[in-house]
């Protein structure tokens, strides 16, 4: 009987060890806040790290190597009161590319509406049905956004359950006094990010996320020309979204993560393919036009 108990404990321990999904690097920077207790920010960083990495966000079991790599950078600019701070949060998602050492940035988003209360040594508690704690609401929201984007790159709309959880947090935060959750505050905030992602009118964005990564980048080590052609094809889905609504937030989110990579992918392309891609990019992302000129200037094949 004792052996059975020991075995069950061992199995439970292994399952717990590998249950968590995220391998999230967390940095809290408060250099602009003068005269504050530096230890408080180190404790905050440790607490946020534990919240992101030790919480079970899905029903799936991940080994260490399968964990989703992501980064969170919180810059605190102002100390509003003893336990209240404001600043920004930057969220980055990194995905490995099959059969290669290359890692692609799927998400690189900066949210300037970060405001929270934090009391040192007080546990971070998240409640899915309330908006009492803006810090854990923001962290959980972005945890689900990270999961949704990652899953979408491996299967068509595979991230839907996690995007829906992020949307539920946004909905529950409509009465929050902090900014970032409401439609009327901005066209580029947490409300509009999840609205755009789940809006069927922009479903081609999520189609692009799957095709760009799974049928494009993942093929390039074995079939570079086919993989690159599929990446080019996926940009047509972005073009479709642009033509429906040029100012939609998710287009900025896409190109903030992908502009430099697109240049690298198509710098080694055929002239006609480069020209087709340049035509799309100049239409949908003119703000990065100087970057894309490097595609036209490259020798290619």
mmCIF file of C-alpha atoms in Angstrom:
data_model
loop_
_atom_site.group_PDB
_atom_site.id
_atom_site.type_symbol
_atom_site.label_atom_id
_atom_site.label_comp_id
_atom_site.label_asym_id
_atom_site.label_seq_id
_atom_site.Cartn_x
_atom_site.Cartn_y
_atom_site.Cartn_z
ATOM 1 C CA UNK A 1 0.000 0.000 0.000
ATOM 2 C CA UNK A 2 2.825 2.377 0.900
ATOM 3 C CA UNK A 3 4.485 1.732 -2.461
ATOM 4 C CA UNK A 4 1.253 2.637 -4.260
ATOM 5 C CA UNK A 5 0.949 5.875 -2.284
ATOM 6 C CA UNK A 6 4.569 6.792 -3.037
ATOM 7 C CA UNK A 7 4.033 6.029 -6.725
ATOM 8 C CA UNK A 8 0.898 8.167 -6.865
ATOM 9 C CA UNK A 9 2.693 11.052 -5.165
ATOM 10 C CA UNK A 10 5.573 10.728 -7.621
ATOM 11 C CA UNK A 11 3.217 10.711 -10.601
ATOM 12 C CA UNK A 12 1.345 13.709 -9.248
ATOM 13 C CA UNK A 13 4.607 15.572 -8.727
ATOM 14 C CA UNK A 14 5.731 14.905 -12.293
ATOM 15 C CA UNK A 15 2.361 15.991 -13.681
ATOM 16 C CA UNK A 16 2.482 19.172 -11.610
ATOM 17 C CA UNK A 17 6.039 19.860 -12.702
ATOM 18 C CA UNK A 18 5.138 19.666 -16.375
ATOM 19 C CA UNK A 19 1.618 21.105 -16.161
ATOM 20 C CA UNK A 20 2.412 24.767 -16.603
ATOM 21 C CA UNK A 21 2.400 26.080 -20.145
ATOM 22 C CA UNK A 22 4.474 29.255 -20.103
ATOM 23 C CA UNK A 23 8.189 29.870 -19.868
ATOM 24 C CA UNK A 24 7.840 33.586 -19.318
ATOM 25 C CA UNK A 25 10.753 35.915 -18.670
ATOM 26 C CA UNK A 26 9.572 38.873 -16.571
ATOM 27 C CA UNK A 27 11.316 42.217 -16.113
ATOM 28 C CA UNK A 28 10.020 45.077 -13.981
ATOM 29 C CA UNK A 29 11.863 48.357 -14.554
ATOM 30 C CA UNK A 30 11.214 51.366 -12.327
ATOM 31 C CA UNK A 31 14.216 53.561 -13.099
ATOM 32 C CA UNK A 32 12.061 56.649 -13.583
ATOM 33 C CA UNK A 33 10.624 56.428 -10.077
ATOM 34 C CA UNK A 34 13.014 58.246 -7.792
ATOM 35 C CA UNK A 35 13.439 57.518 -4.099
ATOM 36 C CA UNK A 36 11.359 54.346 -4.083
ATOM 37 C CA UNK A 37 12.219 51.119 -2.338
ATOM 38 C CA UNK A 38 14.074 49.100 -5.004
ATOM 39 C CA UNK A 39 13.408 45.855 -3.163
ATOM 40 C CA UNK A 40 9.672 46.322 -3.684
ATOM 41 C CA UNK A 41 10.126 46.197 -7.466
ATOM 42 C CA UNK A 42 12.327 43.121 -7.238
ATOM 43 C CA UNK A 43 9.615 41.421 -5.186
ATOM 44 C CA UNK A 44 6.979 42.534 -7.685
ATOM 45 C CA UNK A 45 9.024 41.023 -10.516
ATOM 46 C CA UNK A 46 9.364 37.728 -8.644
ATOM 47 C CA UNK A 47 5.632 37.620 -7.859
ATOM 48 C CA UNK A 48 4.660 38.303 -11.468
ATOM 49 C CA UNK A 49 7.125 35.661 -12.646
ATOM 50 C CA UNK A 50 5.533 33.123 -10.327
ATOM 51 C CA UNK A 51 2.027 34.138 -11.380
ATOM 52 C CA UNK A 52 2.768 33.700 -15.082
ATOM 53 C CA UNK A 53 4.892 30.553 -14.876
ATOM 54 C CA UNK A 54 3.427 28.531 -12.010
ATOM 55 C CA UNK A 55 -0.242 28.871 -12.834
ATOM 56 C CA UNK A 56 -1.974 26.266 -14.989
ATOM 57 C CA UNK A 57 -3.681 28.112 -17.844
ATOM 58 C CA UNK A 58 -4.990 25.206 -19.956
ATOM 59 C CA UNK A 59 -6.030 21.585 -19.598
ATOM 60 C CA UNK A 60 -2.995 20.432 -21.561
ATOM 61 C CA UNK A 61 0.246 19.058 -20.163
ATOM 62 C CA UNK A 62 3.523 20.508 -21.422
ATOM 63 C CA UNK A 63 7.037 19.185 -21.005
ATOM 64 C CA UNK A 64 9.719 21.773 -20.309
ATOM 65 C CA UNK A 65 10.826 21.838 -23.958
ATOM 66 C CA UNK A 66 7.233 22.341 -25.102
ATOM 67 C CA UNK A 67 6.597 25.357 -22.918
ATOM 68 C CA UNK A 68 5.694 28.573 -24.690
ATOM 69 C CA UNK A 69 8.483 31.135 -24.604
ATOM 70 C CA UNK A 70 7.384 34.674 -23.901
ATOM 71 C CA UNK A 71 8.662 37.898 -22.395
ATOM 72 C CA UNK A 72 6.951 40.543 -20.310
ATOM 73 C CA UNK A 73 8.583 43.901 -19.728
ATOM 74 C CA UNK A 74 6.831 46.270 -17.332
ATOM 75 C CA UNK A 75 8.134 49.820 -17.190
ATOM 76 C CA UNK A 76 6.814 51.776 -14.239
ATOM 77 C CA UNK A 77 6.981 55.521 -14.859
ATOM 78 C CA UNK A 78 4.974 56.950 -11.957
ATOM 79 C CA UNK A 79 4.193 56.055 -8.364
ATOM 80 C CA UNK A 80 0.696 57.417 -7.853
ATOM 81 C CA UNK A 81 0.436 56.409 -4.215
ATOM 82 C CA UNK A 82 2.216 54.095 -1.789
ATOM 83 C CA UNK A 83 0.939 50.986 -3.585
ATOM 84 C CA UNK A 84 -0.244 52.252 -6.986
ATOM 85 C CA UNK A 85 1.870 52.554 -10.132
ATOM 86 C CA UNK A 86 1.452 53.371 -13.804
ATOM 87 C CA UNK A 87 3.526 52.792 -16.904
ATOM 88 C CA UNK A 88 3.537 50.329 -19.798
ATOM 89 C CA UNK A 89 3.678 46.593 -20.410
ATOM 90 C CA UNK A 90 5.339 44.992 -23.420
ATOM 91 C CA UNK A 91 4.374 41.438 -24.350
ATOM 92 C CA UNK A 92 6.435 39.250 -26.669
ATOM 93 C CA UNK A 93 5.771 35.704 -27.877
ATOM 94 C CA UNK A 94 8.574 33.601 -29.386
ATOM 95 C CA UNK A 95 7.891 30.447 -31.397
ATOM 96 C CA UNK A 96 10.423 27.871 -32.601
ATOM 97 C CA UNK A 97 10.426 27.046 -36.313
ATOM 98 C CA UNK A 98 10.374 23.338 -37.172
ATOM 99 C CA UNK A 99 13.631 21.632 -38.100
ATOM 100 C CA UNK A 100 15.731 24.724 -37.518
ATOM 101 C CA UNK A 101 17.382 26.764 -34.785
ATOM 102 C CA UNK A 102 15.432 29.832 -35.898
ATOM 103 C CA UNK A 103 12.842 31.380 -33.588
ATOM 104 C CA UNK A 104 10.152 33.713 -34.872
ATOM 105 C CA UNK A 105 8.522 36.590 -33.025
ATOM 106 C CA UNK A 106 4.767 36.002 -33.216
ATOM 107 C CA UNK A 107 3.712 38.885 -30.996
ATOM 108 C CA UNK A 108 5.501 42.061 -29.954
ATOM 109 C CA UNK A 109 2.938 44.373 -28.414
ATOM 110 C CA UNK A 110 3.269 47.421 -26.185
ATOM 111 C CA UNK A 111 0.362 48.485 -23.971
ATOM 112 C CA UNK A 112 0.725 52.007 -22.558
ATOM 113 C CA UNK A 113 -2.353 51.739 -20.321
ATOM 114 C CA UNK A 114 -0.692 49.813 -17.522
ATOM 115 C CA UNK A 115 -1.841 50.795 -14.031
ATOM 116 C CA UNK A 116 -1.903 48.603 -10.965
ATOM 117 C CA UNK A 117 -1.874 48.321 -7.216
ATOM 118 C CA UNK A 118 0.811 46.173 -5.668
ATOM 119 C CA UNK A 119 1.441 45.474 -1.997
ATOM 120 C CA UNK A 120 4.702 43.701 -1.221
ATOM 121 C CA UNK A 121 4.275 40.129 0.089
ATOM 122 C CA UNK A 122 0.537 40.166 -0.612
ATOM 123 C CA UNK A 123 -0.327 37.188 -2.863
ATOM 124 C CA UNK A 124 -1.411 37.924 -6.438
ATOM 125 C CA UNK A 125 -4.932 36.557 -6.720
ATOM 126 C CA UNK A 126 -6.866 36.290 -9.971
ATOM 127 C CA UNK A 127 -10.625 35.914 -10.141
ATOM 128 C CA UNK A 128 -12.048 35.251 -13.598
ATOM 129 C CA UNK A 129 -15.418 36.787 -12.724
ATOM 130 C CA UNK A 130 -14.335 40.070 -11.096
ATOM 131 C CA UNK A 131 -12.268 43.149 -11.844
ATOM 132 C CA UNK A 132 -11.041 43.825 -8.324
ATOM 133 C CA UNK A 133 -7.352 43.461 -9.167
ATOM 134 C CA UNK A 134 -6.233 45.195 -12.347
ATOM 135 C CA UNK A 135 -2.711 43.761 -12.158
ATOM 136 C CA UNK A 136 -3.760 40.112 -12.273
ATOM 137 C CA UNK A 137 -6.509 40.899 -14.795
ATOM 138 C CA UNK A 138 -3.924 42.369 -17.179
ATOM 139 C CA UNK A 139 -1.479 39.510 -16.611
ATOM 140 C CA UNK A 140 -4.140 36.827 -17.112
ATOM 141 C CA UNK A 141 -5.507 38.635 -20.162
ATOM 142 C CA UNK A 142 -2.089 38.623 -21.821
ATOM 143 C CA UNK A 143 -1.398 35.043 -20.746
ATOM 144 C CA UNK A 144 -4.485 33.997 -22.700
ATOM 145 C CA UNK A 145 -3.549 36.260 -25.625
ATOM 146 C CA UNK A 146 -0.125 34.566 -25.731
ATOM 147 C CA UNK A 147 -1.719 31.118 -25.626
ATOM 148 C CA UNK A 148 -4.247 32.049 -28.301
ATOM 149 C CA UNK A 149 -1.635 33.355 -30.709
ATOM 150 C CA UNK A 150 0.639 30.363 -30.145
ATOM 151 C CA UNK A 151 -2.129 27.825 -30.693
ATOM 152 C CA UNK A 152 -3.328 29.678 -33.807
ATOM 153 C CA UNK A 153 0.088 29.192 -35.419
ATOM 154 C CA UNK A 154 -0.160 25.406 -35.071
ATOM 155 C CA UNK A 155 -3.791 24.766 -36.079
ATOM 156 C CA UNK A 156 -6.464 26.868 -37.803
ATOM 157 C CA UNK A 157 -8.123 29.027 -35.121
ATOM 158 C CA UNK A 158 -6.706 26.677 -32.494
ATOM 159 C CA UNK A 159 -6.421 29.533 -30.024
ATOM 160 C CA UNK A 160 -10.152 30.282 -29.849
ATOM 161 C CA UNK A 161 -10.734 28.921 -26.286
ATOM 162 C CA UNK A 162 -7.967 31.147 -24.934
ATOM 163 C CA UNK A 163 -9.006 34.219 -26.883
ATOM 164 C CA UNK A 164 -12.502 33.737 -25.483
ATOM 165 C CA UNK A 165 -11.067 33.706 -21.970
ATOM 166 C CA UNK A 166 -9.217 36.940 -22.717
ATOM 167 C CA UNK A 167 -12.455 38.430 -24.008
ATOM 168 C CA UNK A 168 -14.250 37.382 -20.814
ATOM 169 C CA UNK A 169 -11.639 39.239 -18.754
ATOM 170 C CA UNK A 170 -12.090 42.336 -20.934
ATOM 171 C CA UNK A 171 -15.858 42.124 -20.566
ATOM 172 C CA UNK A 172 -15.598 41.772 -16.785
ATOM 173 C CA UNK A 173 -13.333 44.824 -16.675
ATOM 174 C CA UNK A 174 -15.738 47.257 -18.329
ATOM 175 C CA UNK A 175 -16.435 48.903 -14.965
ATOM 176 C CA UNK A 176 -12.758 49.135 -14.006
ATOM 177 C CA UNK A 177 -11.533 52.621 -13.204
ATOM 178 C CA UNK A 178 -8.230 51.942 -14.981
ATOM 179 C CA UNK A 179 -7.860 52.625 -18.706
ATOM 180 C CA UNK A 180 -7.292 50.033 -21.409
ATOM 181 C CA UNK A 181 -10.485 47.991 -21.210
ATOM 182 C CA UNK A 182 -13.140 50.183 -22.837
ATOM 183 C CA UNK A 183 -13.972 50.724 -26.495
ATOM 184 C CA UNK A 184 -14.325 54.507 -26.332
ATOM 185 C CA UNK A 185 -10.918 55.113 -24.726
ATOM 186 C CA UNK A 186 -8.814 54.233 -27.773
ATOM 187 C CA UNK A 187 -8.849 52.237 -30.995
ATOM 188 C CA UNK A 188 -5.696 50.418 -29.914
ATOM 189 C CA UNK A 189 -6.164 48.909 -26.493
ATOM 190 C CA UNK A 190 -7.023 45.602 -24.833
ATOM 191 C CA UNK A 191 -10.691 45.880 -25.760
ATOM 192 C CA UNK A 192 -10.014 46.305 -29.467
ATOM 193 C CA UNK A 193 -7.228 43.736 -29.612
ATOM 194 C CA UNK A 194 -9.504 40.889 -28.568
ATOM 195 C CA UNK A 195 -12.474 42.319 -30.468
ATOM 196 C CA UNK A 196 -10.464 42.346 -33.684
ATOM 197 C CA UNK A 197 -9.109 38.842 -33.145
ATOM 198 C CA UNK A 198 -12.540 37.285 -32.631
ATOM 199 C CA UNK A 199 -14.403 39.465 -35.131
ATOM 200 C CA UNK A 200 -15.450 37.224 -38.040
ATOM 201 C CA UNK A 201 -15.049 40.148 -40.432
ATOM 202 C CA UNK A 202 -11.288 39.895 -39.840
ATOM 203 C CA UNK A 203 -11.028 36.097 -39.765
ATOM 204 C CA UNK A 204 -8.432 36.234 -42.557
ATOM 205 C CA UNK A 205 -5.980 37.563 -39.966
ATOM 206 C CA UNK A 206 -6.114 34.298 -38.063
ATOM 207 C CA UNK A 207 -5.971 32.350 -41.315
ATOM 208 C CA UNK A 208 -2.746 34.223 -42.043
ATOM 209 C CA UNK A 209 -1.295 33.424 -38.612
ATOM 210 C CA UNK A 210 -1.680 29.694 -39.256
ATOM 211 C CA UNK A 211 -0.608 29.681 -42.897
ATOM 212 C CA UNK A 212 2.346 32.059 -42.376
ATOM 213 C CA UNK A 213 3.824 29.920 -39.593
ATOM 214 C CA UNK A 214 2.718 26.315 -40.073
ATOM 215 C CA UNK A 215 2.598 26.166 -43.868
ATOM 216 C CA UNK A 216 5.226 28.837 -44.431
ATOM 217 C CA UNK A 217 8.101 29.173 -41.975
ATOM 218 C CA UNK A 218 7.874 25.561 -40.782
ATOM 219 C CA UNK A 219 8.467 24.326 -44.347
ATOM 220 C CA UNK A 220 11.374 26.560 -45.189
ATOM 221 C CA UNK A 221 14.184 24.388 -43.833
ATOM 222 C CA UNK A 222 13.180 21.461 -46.075
ATOM 223 C CA UNK A 223 11.315 23.246 -48.879
ATOM 224 C CA UNK A 224 12.452 26.884 -48.864
ATOM 225 C CA UNK A 225 10.739 27.921 -52.087
ATOM 226 C CA UNK A 226 7.398 26.347 -51.158
ATOM 227 C CA UNK A 227 7.520 27.724 -47.629
ATOM 228 C CA UNK A 228 8.367 31.211 -48.851
ATOM 229 C CA UNK A 229 5.566 31.066 -51.429
ATOM 230 C CA UNK A 230 3.134 30.181 -48.664
ATOM 231 C CA UNK A 231 4.330 33.112 -46.551
ATOM 232 C CA UNK A 232 3.713 35.333 -49.585
ATOM 233 C CA UNK A 233 0.251 33.840 -50.001
ATOM 234 C CA UNK A 234 -0.557 34.476 -46.344
ATOM 235 C CA UNK A 235 0.118 38.190 -46.858
ATOM 236 C CA UNK A 236 -2.877 38.241 -49.204
ATOM 237 C CA UNK A 237 -5.028 37.420 -46.176
ATOM 238 C CA UNK A 238 -3.593 40.483 -44.435
ATOM 239 C CA UNK A 239 -4.395 42.478 -47.579
ATOM 240 C CA UNK A 240 -8.008 41.256 -47.383
ATOM 241 C CA UNK A 241 -8.281 42.508 -43.794
ATOM 242 C CA UNK A 242 -6.713 45.832 -44.770
ATOM 243 C CA UNK A 243 -9.217 46.357 -47.566
ATOM 244 C CA UNK A 244 -12.077 45.737 -45.156
ATOM 245 C CA UNK A 245 -10.739 48.244 -42.622
ATOM 246 C CA UNK A 246 -7.308 49.831 -43.116
ATOM 247 C CA UNK A 247 -7.021 51.118 -39.534
ATOM 248 C CA UNK A 248 -7.860 47.871 -37.739
ATOM 249 C CA UNK A 249 -5.557 47.350 -34.727
ATOM 250 C CA UNK A 250 -4.471 43.788 -35.487
ATOM 251 C CA UNK A 251 -2.697 44.953 -38.651
ATOM 252 C CA UNK A 252 -0.363 47.070 -36.530
ATOM 253 C CA UNK A 253 0.093 44.130 -34.154
ATOM 254 C CA UNK A 254 1.046 41.886 -37.068
ATOM 255 C CA UNK A 255 3.601 44.215 -38.620
ATOM 256 C CA UNK A 256 5.130 45.242 -35.283
ATOM 257 C CA UNK A 257 6.104 41.583 -34.932
ATOM 258 C CA UNK A 258 6.756 40.654 -38.551
ATOM 259 C CA UNK A 259 8.108 43.573 -40.610
ATOM 260 C CA UNK A 260 11.821 42.775 -40.151
ATOM 261 C CA UNK A 261 11.254 39.057 -40.625
ATOM 262 C CA UNK A 262 9.355 39.618 -43.876
ATOM 263 C CA UNK A 263 12.334 41.575 -45.194
ATOM 264 C CA UNK A 264 14.657 38.685 -44.328
ATOM 265 C CA UNK A 265 12.366 36.062 -45.871
ATOM 266 C CA UNK A 266 11.941 37.822 -49.229
ATOM 267 C CA UNK A 267 15.440 39.187 -49.594
ATOM 268 C CA UNK A 268 16.273 35.713 -50.943
ATOM 269 C CA UNK A 269 13.390 35.493 -53.371
ATOM 270 C CA UNK A 270 12.730 35.475 -57.105
ATOM 271 C CA UNK A 271 12.200 38.878 -58.765
ATOM 272 C CA UNK A 272 8.535 38.300 -59.627
ATOM 273 C CA UNK A 273 7.772 37.029 -56.114
ATOM 274 C CA UNK A 274 9.564 40.024 -54.581
ATOM 275 C CA UNK A 275 7.542 42.373 -56.772
ATOM 276 C CA UNK A 276 4.228 40.755 -55.783
ATOM 277 C CA UNK A 277 5.104 40.931 -52.107
ATOM 278 C CA UNK A 278 6.303 44.536 -52.383
ATOM 279 C CA UNK A 279 3.011 45.543 -54.004
ATOM 280 C CA UNK A 280 1.071 44.084 -51.064
ATOM 281 C CA UNK A 281 3.366 45.558 -48.423
ATOM 282 C CA UNK A 282 3.355 49.052 -49.910
ATOM 283 C CA UNK A 283 -0.421 48.977 -49.806
ATOM 284 C CA UNK A 284 -1.027 47.512 -46.354
ATOM 285 C CA UNK A 285 1.979 48.791 -44.364
ATOM 286 C CA UNK A 286 3.309 52.014 -45.894
ATOM 287 C CA UNK A 287 4.777 53.159 -42.548
ATOM 288 C CA UNK A 288 7.463 50.468 -42.896
ATOM 289 C CA UNK A 289 8.113 51.281 -46.548
ATOM 290 C CA UNK A 290 11.774 52.133 -45.955
ATOM 291 C CA UNK A 291 12.333 48.669 -44.468
ATOM 292 C CA UNK A 292 10.662 46.946 -47.397
ATOM 293 C CA UNK A 293 12.859 48.796 -49.877
ATOM 294 C CA UNK A 294 15.598 46.403 -48.784
ATOM 295 C CA UNK A 295 13.606 43.596 -50.430
ATOM 296 C CA UNK A 296 13.655 45.403 -53.769
ATOM 297 C CA UNK A 297 17.343 46.233 -53.392
ATOM 298 C CA UNK A 298 18.377 42.651 -52.585
ATOM 299 C CA UNK A 299 19.931 40.467 -55.237
ATOM 300 C CA UNK A 300 17.662 37.497 -54.519
ATOM 301 C CA UNK A 301 18.106 34.657 -56.961
#
